[in-house]
Short mmCIF file of C-alpha atoms and ligand atoms in Angstrom, two decimals:
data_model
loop_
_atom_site.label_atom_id
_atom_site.label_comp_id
_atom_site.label_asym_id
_atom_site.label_seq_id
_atom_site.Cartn_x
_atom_site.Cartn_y
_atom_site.Cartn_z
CA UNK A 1199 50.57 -3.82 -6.18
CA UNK A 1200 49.30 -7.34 -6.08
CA UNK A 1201 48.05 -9.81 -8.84
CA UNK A 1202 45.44 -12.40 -7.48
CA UNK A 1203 45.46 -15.26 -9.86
CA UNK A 1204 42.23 -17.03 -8.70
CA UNK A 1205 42.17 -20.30 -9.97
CA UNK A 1206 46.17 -21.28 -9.40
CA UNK A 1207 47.43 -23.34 -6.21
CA UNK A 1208 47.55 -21.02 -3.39
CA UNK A 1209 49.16 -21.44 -0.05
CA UNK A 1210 46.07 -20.62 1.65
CA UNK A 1211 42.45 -21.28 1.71
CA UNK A 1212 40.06 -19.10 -0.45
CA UNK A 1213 37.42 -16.76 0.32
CA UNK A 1214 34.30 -17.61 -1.86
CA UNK A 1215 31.76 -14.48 -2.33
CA UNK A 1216 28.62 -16.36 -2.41
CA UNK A 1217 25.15 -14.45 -3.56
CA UNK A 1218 21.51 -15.72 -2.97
CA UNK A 1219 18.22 -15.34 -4.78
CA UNK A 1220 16.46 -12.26 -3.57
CA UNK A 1221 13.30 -14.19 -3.62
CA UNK A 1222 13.26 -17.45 -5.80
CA UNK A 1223 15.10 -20.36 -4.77
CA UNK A 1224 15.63 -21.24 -8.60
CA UNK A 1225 17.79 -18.37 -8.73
CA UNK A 1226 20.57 -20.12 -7.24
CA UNK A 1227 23.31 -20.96 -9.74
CA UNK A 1228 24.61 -24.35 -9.79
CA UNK A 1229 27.82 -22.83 -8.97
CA UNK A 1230 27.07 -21.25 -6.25
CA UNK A 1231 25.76 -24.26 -4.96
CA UNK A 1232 28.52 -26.21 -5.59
CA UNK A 1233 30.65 -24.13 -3.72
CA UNK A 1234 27.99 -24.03 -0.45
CA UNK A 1235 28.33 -27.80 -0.63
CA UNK A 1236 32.53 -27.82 -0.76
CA UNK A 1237 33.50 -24.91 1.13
CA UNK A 1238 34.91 -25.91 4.75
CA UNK A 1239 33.12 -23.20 6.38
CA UNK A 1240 30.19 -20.81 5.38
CA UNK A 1241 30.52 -16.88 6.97
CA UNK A 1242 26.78 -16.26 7.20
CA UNK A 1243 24.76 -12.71 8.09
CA UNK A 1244 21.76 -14.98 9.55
CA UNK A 1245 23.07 -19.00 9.91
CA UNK A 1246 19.31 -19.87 11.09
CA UNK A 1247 18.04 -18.14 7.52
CA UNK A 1248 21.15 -19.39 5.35
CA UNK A 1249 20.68 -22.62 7.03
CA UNK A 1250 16.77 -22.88 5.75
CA UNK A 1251 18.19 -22.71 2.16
CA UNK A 1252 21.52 -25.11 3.24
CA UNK A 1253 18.44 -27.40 3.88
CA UNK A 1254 16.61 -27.15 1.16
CA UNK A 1255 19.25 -28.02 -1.23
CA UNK A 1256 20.57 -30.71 1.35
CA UNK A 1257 23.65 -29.07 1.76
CA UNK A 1258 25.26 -30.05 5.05
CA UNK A 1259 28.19 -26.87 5.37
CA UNK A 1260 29.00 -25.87 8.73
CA UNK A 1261 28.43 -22.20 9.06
CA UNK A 1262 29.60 -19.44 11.62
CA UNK A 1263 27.78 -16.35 11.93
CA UNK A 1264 29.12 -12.90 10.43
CA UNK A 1265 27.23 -9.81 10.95
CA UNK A 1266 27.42 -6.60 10.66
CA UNK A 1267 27.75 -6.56 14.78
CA UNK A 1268 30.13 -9.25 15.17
CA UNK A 1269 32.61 -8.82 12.32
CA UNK A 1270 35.51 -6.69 13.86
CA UNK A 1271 36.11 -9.62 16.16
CA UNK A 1272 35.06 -12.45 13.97
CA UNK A 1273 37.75 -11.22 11.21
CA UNK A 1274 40.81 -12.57 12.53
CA UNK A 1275 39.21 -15.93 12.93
CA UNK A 1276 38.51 -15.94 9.76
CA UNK A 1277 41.45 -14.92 8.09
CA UNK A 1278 43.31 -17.75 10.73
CA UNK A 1279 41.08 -20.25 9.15
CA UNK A 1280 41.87 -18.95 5.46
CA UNK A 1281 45.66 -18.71 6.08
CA UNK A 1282 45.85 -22.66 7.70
CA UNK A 1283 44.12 -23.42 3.78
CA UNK A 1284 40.87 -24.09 4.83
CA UNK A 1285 38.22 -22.25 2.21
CA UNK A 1286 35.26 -19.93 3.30
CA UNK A 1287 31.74 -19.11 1.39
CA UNK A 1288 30.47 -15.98 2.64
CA UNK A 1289 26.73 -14.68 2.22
CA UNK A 1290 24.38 -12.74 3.18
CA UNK A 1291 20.32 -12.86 3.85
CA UNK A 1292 19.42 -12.11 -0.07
CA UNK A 1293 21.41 -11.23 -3.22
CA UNK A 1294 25.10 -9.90 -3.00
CA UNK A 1295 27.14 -10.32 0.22
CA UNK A 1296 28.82 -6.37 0.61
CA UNK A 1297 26.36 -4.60 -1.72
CA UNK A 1298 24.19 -2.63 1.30
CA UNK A 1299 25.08 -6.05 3.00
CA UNK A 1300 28.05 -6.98 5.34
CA UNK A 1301 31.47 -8.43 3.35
CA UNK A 1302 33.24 -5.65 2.95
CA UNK A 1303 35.37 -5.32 6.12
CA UNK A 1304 36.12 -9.33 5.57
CA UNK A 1305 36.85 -8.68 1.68
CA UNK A 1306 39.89 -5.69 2.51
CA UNK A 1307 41.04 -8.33 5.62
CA UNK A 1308 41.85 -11.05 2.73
CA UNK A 1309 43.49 -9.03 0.15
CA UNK A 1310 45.46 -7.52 3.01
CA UNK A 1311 46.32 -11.18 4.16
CA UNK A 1312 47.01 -12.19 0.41
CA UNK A 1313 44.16 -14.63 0.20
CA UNK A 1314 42.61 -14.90 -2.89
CA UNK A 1315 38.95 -13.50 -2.83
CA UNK A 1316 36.55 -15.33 -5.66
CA UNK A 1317 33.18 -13.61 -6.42
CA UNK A 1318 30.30 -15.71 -7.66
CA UNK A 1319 28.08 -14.22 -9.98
CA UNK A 1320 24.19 -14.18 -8.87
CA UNK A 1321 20.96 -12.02 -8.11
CA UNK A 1322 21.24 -7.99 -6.90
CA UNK A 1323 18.05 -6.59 -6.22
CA UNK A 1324 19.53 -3.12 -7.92
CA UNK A 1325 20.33 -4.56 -11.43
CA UNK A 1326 17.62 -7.21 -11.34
CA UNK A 1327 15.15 -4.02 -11.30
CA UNK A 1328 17.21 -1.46 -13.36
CA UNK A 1329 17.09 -3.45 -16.12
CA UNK A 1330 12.84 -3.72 -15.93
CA UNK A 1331 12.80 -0.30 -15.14
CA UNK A 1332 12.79 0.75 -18.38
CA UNK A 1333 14.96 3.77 -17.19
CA UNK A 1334 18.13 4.45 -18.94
CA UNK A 1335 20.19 1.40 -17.70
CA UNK A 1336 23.86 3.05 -17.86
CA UNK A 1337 25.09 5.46 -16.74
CA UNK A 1338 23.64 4.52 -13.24
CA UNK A 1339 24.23 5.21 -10.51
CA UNK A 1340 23.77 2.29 -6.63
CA UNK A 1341 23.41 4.35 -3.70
CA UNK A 1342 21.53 1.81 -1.94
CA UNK A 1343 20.24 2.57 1.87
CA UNK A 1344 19.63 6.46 2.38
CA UNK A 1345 20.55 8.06 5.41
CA UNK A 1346 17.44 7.51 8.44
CA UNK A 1347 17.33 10.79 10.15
CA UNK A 1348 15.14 13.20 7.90
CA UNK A 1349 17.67 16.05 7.76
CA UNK A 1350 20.37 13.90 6.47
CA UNK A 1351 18.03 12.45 3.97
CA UNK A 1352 17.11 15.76 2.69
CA UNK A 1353 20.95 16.38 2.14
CA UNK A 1354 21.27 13.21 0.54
CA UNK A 1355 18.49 13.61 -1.97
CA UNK A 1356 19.08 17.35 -2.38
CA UNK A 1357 23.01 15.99 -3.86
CA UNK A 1358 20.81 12.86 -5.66
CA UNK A 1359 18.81 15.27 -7.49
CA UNK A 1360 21.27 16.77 -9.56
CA UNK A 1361 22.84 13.04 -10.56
CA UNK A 1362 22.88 12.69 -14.51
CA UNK A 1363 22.55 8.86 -14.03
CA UNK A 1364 19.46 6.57 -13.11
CA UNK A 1365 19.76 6.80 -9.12
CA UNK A 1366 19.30 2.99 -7.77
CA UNK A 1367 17.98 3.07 -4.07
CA UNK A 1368 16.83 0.59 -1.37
CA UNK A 1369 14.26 0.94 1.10
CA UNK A 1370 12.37 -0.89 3.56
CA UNK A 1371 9.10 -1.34 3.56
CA UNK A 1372 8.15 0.94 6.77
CA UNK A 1373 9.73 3.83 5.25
CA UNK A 1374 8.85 4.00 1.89
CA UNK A 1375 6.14 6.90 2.29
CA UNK A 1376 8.15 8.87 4.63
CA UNK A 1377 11.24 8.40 1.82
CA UNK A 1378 8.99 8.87 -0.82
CA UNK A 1379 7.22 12.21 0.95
CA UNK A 1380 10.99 13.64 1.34
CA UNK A 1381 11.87 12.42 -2.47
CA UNK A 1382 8.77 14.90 -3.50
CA UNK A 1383 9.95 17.84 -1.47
CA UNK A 1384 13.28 17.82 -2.91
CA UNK A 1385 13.70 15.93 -6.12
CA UNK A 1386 9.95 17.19 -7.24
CA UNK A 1387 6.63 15.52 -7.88
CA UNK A 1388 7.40 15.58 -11.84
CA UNK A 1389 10.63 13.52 -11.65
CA UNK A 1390 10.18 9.54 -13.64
CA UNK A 1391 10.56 6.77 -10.90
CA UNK A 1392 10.17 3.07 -10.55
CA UNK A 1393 9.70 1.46 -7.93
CA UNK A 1394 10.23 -2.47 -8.08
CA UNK A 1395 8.39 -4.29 -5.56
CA UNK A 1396 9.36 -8.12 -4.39
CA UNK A 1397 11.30 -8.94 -7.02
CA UNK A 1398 11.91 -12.72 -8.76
CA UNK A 1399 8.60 -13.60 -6.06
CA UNK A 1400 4.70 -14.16 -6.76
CA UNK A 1401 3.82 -10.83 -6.04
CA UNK A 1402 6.59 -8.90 -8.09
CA UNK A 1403 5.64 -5.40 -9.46
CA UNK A 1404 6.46 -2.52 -10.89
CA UNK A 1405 4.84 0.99 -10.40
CA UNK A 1406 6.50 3.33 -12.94
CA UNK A 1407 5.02 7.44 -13.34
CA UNK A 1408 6.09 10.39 -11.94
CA UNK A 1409 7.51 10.75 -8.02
CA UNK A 1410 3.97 12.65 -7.62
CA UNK A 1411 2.07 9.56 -9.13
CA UNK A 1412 3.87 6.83 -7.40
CA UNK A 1413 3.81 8.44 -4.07
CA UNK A 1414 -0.19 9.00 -4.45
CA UNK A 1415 -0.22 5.20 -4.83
CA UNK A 1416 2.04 3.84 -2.46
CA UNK A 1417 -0.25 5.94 0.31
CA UNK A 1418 -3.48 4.47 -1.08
CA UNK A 1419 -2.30 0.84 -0.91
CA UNK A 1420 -0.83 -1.60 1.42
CA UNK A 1421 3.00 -1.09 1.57
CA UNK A 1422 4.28 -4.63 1.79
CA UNK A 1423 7.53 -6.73 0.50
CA UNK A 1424 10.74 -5.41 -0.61
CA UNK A 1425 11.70 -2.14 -2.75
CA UNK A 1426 13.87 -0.87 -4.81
CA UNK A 1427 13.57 2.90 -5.74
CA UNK A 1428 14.69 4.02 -9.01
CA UNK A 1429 15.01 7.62 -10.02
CA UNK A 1430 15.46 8.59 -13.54
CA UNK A 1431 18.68 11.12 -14.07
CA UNK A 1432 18.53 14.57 -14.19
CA UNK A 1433 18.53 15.92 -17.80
CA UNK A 1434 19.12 19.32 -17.04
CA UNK A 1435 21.05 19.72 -13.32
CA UNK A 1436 21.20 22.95 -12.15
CA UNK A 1437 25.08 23.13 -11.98
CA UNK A 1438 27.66 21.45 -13.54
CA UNK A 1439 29.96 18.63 -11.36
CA UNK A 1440 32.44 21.53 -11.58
CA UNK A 1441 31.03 24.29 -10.87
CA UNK A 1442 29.55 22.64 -7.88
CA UNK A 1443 32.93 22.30 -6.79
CA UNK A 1444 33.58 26.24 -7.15
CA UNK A 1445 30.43 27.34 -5.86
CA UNK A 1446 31.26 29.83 -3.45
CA UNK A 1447 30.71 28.72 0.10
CA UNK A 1448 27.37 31.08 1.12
CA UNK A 1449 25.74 30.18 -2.17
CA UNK A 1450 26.67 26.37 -1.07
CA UNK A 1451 24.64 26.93 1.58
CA UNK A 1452 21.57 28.96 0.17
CA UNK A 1453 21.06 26.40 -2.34
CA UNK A 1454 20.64 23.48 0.35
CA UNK A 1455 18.23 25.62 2.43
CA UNK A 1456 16.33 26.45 -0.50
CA UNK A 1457 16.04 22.45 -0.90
CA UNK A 1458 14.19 22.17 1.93
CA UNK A 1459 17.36 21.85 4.91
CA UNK A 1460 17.19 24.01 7.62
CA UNK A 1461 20.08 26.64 8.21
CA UNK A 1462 22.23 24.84 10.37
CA UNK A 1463 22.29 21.49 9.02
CA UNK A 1464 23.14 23.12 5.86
CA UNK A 1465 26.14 25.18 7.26
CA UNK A 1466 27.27 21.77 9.25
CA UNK A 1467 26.97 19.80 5.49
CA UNK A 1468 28.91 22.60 3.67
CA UNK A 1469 31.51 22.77 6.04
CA UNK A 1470 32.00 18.99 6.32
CA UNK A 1471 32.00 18.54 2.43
CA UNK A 1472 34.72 21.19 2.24
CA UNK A 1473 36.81 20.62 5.43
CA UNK A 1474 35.82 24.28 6.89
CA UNK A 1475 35.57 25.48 10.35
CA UNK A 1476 32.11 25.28 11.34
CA UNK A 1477 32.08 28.85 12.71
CA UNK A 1478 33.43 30.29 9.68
CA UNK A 1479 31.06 28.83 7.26
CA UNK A 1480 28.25 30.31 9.70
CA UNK A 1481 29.95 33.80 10.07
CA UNK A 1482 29.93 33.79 6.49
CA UNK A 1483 25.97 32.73 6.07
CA UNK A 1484 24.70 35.22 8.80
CA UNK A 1485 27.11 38.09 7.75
CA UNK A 1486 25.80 37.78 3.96
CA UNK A 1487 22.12 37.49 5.08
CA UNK A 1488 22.38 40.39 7.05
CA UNK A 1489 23.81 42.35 4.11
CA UNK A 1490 20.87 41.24 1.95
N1 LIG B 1330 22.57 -7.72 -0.88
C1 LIG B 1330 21.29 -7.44 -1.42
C2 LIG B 1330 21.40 -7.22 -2.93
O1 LIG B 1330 22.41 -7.61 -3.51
O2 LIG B 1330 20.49 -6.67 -3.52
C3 LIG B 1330 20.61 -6.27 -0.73
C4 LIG B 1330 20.38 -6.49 0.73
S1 LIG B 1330 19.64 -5.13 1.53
C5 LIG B 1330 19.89 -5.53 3.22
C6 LIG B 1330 17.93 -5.44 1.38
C7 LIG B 1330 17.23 -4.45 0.47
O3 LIG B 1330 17.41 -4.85 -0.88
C8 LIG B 1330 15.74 -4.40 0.68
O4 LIG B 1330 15.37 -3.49 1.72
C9 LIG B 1330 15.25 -3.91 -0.67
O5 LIG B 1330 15.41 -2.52 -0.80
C10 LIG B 1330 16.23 -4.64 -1.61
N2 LIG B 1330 15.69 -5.94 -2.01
C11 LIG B 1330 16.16 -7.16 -1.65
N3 LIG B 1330 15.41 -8.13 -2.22
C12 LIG B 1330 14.45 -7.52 -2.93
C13 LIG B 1330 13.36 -7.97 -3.75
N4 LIG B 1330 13.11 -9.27 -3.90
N5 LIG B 1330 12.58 -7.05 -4.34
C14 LIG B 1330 12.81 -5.74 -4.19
N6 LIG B 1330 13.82 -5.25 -3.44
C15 LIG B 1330 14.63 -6.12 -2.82
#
């Protein structure tokens, strides 16, 4: 076990989490600022973006680039620069570094090293629109990022759509129709959503109806900015959390297909989730379907 007292005299540097508007430049705390300005070194996803707001608040940091491509090897540097007492600020393009942003790999590395790691609060484009949304605001649940390829998106949803809680998504804005086409299929055009479009900025807006509605409008407009998807929780899921844990394997299975997966991505999910031999879980789908 380990207690990090932040604020005492440390051996070592700190590691400053540092968040970012999403959008508006006055959403910068003067905290967060402070620490840009007297950190030795700023971790940055983007130094040419982080630098553009560096400049505009005439902060003169030297940064070093940390990216979701780069950080395996850029972690020991860092944590060599902590440990000889030298502080970092790490952030990312917009909002919260390690929420659906890199920081999380760097995060363990410190408490592993026994450096102290400081969060600032600041803006995350998941709260920011939760609490607009109008949606029951807690439980909720931040899945962030679904999976790209469509059959793993399916699989995703098809587990979303049972959640109790407000489901908090992010999407860009190329795939938003193709997301919100899939969302239909499985979750249902009746379904309450929000979406939250460019948040904190000039053109900030929310589109709040059913999945059916909002879908209809997102293909008869322009699809531009940043989103955050919001689906209200299910009231009345078809199983309980435990007895989707018993549900016999076959049935596991049948339900996904019925979703909307096809056969063999649904045998490859089931067996995955429940650390089963492929082959078995598919002996026991086409055995059972014969039968029927
Ligand atoms: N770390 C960020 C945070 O704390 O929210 C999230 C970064 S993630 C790479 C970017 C995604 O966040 C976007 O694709 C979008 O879904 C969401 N997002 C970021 N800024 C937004 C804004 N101003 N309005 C709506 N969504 C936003």
């Amino acid at each position: 076990m380990q207690v990090q007292k932040s604020f005492e005299q440390h051996q070592t540097g700190t590691l400053y989490l540092i968040p970012t508007p999403i959008g508006n430049l006055q959403d910068i705390s003067q905290r967060a600022l402070a620490a840009l300005a007297e950190v030795d070194l700023i971790a940055a996803e983007d130094t040419r973006h982080t630098q553009q707001l560096l400049n505009h608040f005439e902060i003169t940091t030297k940064q070093t680039s940390f990216h979701e491509h780069n950080w395996q090897h850029k972690i020991p540097e860092l944590i060599g620069i902590l440990q000889a007492g030298q502080s970092i600020g790490q952030v990312s393009d917009a909002g919260m570094p390690s929420i659906s942003d890199p920081g999380k790999e760097l995060v363990a590395a410190a408490i592993a090293a026994d450096i102290p790691v400081v969060p600032l609060p600041g803006p995350s484009a998941g709260i920011v629109a939760l609490i607009a949304s109008g949606l029951v605001p807690q439980p909720f649940y931040f899945h962030g990022f679904l999976p790209r390829k469509k059959n793993e998106q399916v699989a995703e949803l098809a587990k979303l759509k049972e959640r109790r809680e407000t489901v908090i998504l992010y999407e860009a804005p190329h795939r938003l129709i193709f997301t919100l086409s899939n969302l239909v299929k499985v979750i249902g055009s009746d379904r309450s959503l929000v979406v939250a479009r460019e948040l904190t900025k000039r053109y900030e807006e929310f589109l709040r109806g059913t999945a059916g509605e909002i879908l209809g409008w997102v293909q008869s407009h322009p699809v531009r900015g940043e989103f955050v998807i919001m689906i209200a929780g299910n009231s009345a899921p078809d199983v309980t959390e435990s007895e989707e844990e018993i549900l016999p394997v076959v049935e596991a299975v049948e339900q996904l297909v019925a979703q909307g997966l096809k056969p063999n991505a649904a045998i490859k999910q089931i067996a995955r989730e429940r650390q089963l031999e492929r082959q078995s879980v598919y002996r026991a789908y086409h055995q059972l379907e014969e039968e029927s």
